[in-house]
Amino acid sequence: MSLRQREVIALLFALYGTWFSIGIYGLFLQLYAFYVIGATNLLVSLLATVYFASNAPASIIGGYLIDKYGKAKLLLLLSLALLAVSNFITPLIKDGYYLLFIRVLQGCSTAIIIPLVNLVGARLMGTGRGVGTVNMFGALGFATAGIIGGFLADYISYIPLFYMSGLIVALGFLNMVFLPKDAYNSVGAERIRISYLKRISISIWIIYIAFFLRYVAAGGIWSLFSLFVFTIGGNNFYVGILQAINTITQVLIFRKVGELSEGRGLQVFKIGILLSVIVFISYYFSTNVIQILPFQVILGVSWVAIYAGANVYIIENTPKEIQGTALGLLNMVNALSWIIGSAVNGYLSDIYYDYRVYILLGIIISFLGYLLVEVYYHIRRESI
């Protein structure tokens, strides 16, 4: 097996484990905190808020470090080790404020892993194919987290989920640690300066702003989504199934959409946001879990279009020496939007005792993101 093949396999394992962990914690930590520990809606929403509050600065710092110094393998190993440890120690103390500490550790680690794996994958396999392939495995990790997690949570308890996610991330760490010291040396070490950020074009800043608006909406909805599912007759099994439908869809189409995004990233991104609006409308009007099952397929298509479109467009339209920083900025924008969305939804849900209030707000905010890209794209076409 060649070095490049080993590098690719290690990337796939790393992102699979990372997204498996994100899936377990995104879907089941809120239920563990609410039903086992007795946390309030606000404290549950803060689990997402502090995760992304640490994720945001770590994203841009990590992107800058990889562009300036390289050391992609070292950064990935340190981040995977931190993520694995945070998973293993989660059940040690049954306290909501202790869980906030855990989420800070996880936010810092995933902020490095996700944009760096996207960038390295793009360099090793080509932009669209690389982004699509690595994220296909990331989506597979999220999907299996939903299926396995829902089963174990219903029939055993939430605690084995944390140990399992720690073990899977640790296996990804071990798979990468045996790569040669010079693995991934094609990434970074460009000696960039902060002033180079001026080279990021206006079209990419439009992507950042629209991405921010969509995830202010989505971040708030997802931070309490499992609790919303319970209010319309769902249980742990349905929480897992709903997410599995979403992510299995992603697994099936990520690579193809990544390839299709080459040269069309902005258009693909725009379609993804519009599909998100449709999904959120379905949530608002749903009266039982069955009604939203088919819309999880649309959600999967939406996320792939948004994520692949944004990442491919940024890589294609950013100078090589600042691509890591530019992708780190995208991850930071995502983090900031979750901070705002999760905090606001937690506050509103404690006031109104109705998760639909924020879903309605999310529909409006997401549509504003779509309009921004649509207007910009129209102006751009007219000027050509």
Coordinates of N, CA and C in Angstrom, one line a residue, residues 6 44 77 91 148 153 181 201 216 255 299 332 374:
R6 N -2.3 5.2 2.4 CA -2.4 5.1 3.9 C -2.8 6.5 4.5
V44 N -29.2 22.9 28.9 CA -29.0 22.0 27.8 C -28.6 22.7 26.5
L77 N -3.3 14.6 15.4 CA -3.1 13.6 16.4 C -3.4 14.3 17.8
P91 N -18.7 10.6 31.7 CA -19.6 10.1 32.7 C -19.1 10.2 34.1
I148 N -26.9 3.2 16.3 CA -26.4 2.5 17.4 C -26.8 3.2 18.7
A153 N -29.3 3.5 23.9 CA -29.9 4.4 24.9 C -31.3 3.9 25.3
K181 N 6.6 10.3 9.7 CA 6.6 11.7 10.2 C 6.3 12.7 9.2
S201 N -12.1 36.9 -1.3 CA -12.9 37.7 -2.2 C -14.3 38.0 -1.6
V216 N -27.5 29.9 12.3 CA -28.2 30.5 13.4 C -29.5 29.8 13.6
R255 N -20.1 12.2 -2.2 CA -19.0 12.2 -3.1 C -19.4 12.8 -4.5
L299 N -33.3 17.0 4.2 CA -32.3 17.6 5.1 C -30.9 17.1 4.7
M332 N -15.4 28.7 11.9 CA -15.6 29.6 13.0 C -17.0 30.3 12.8
E374 N -29.0 34.6 -3.5 CA -29.7 34.8 -4.7 C -29.5 36.2 -5.3

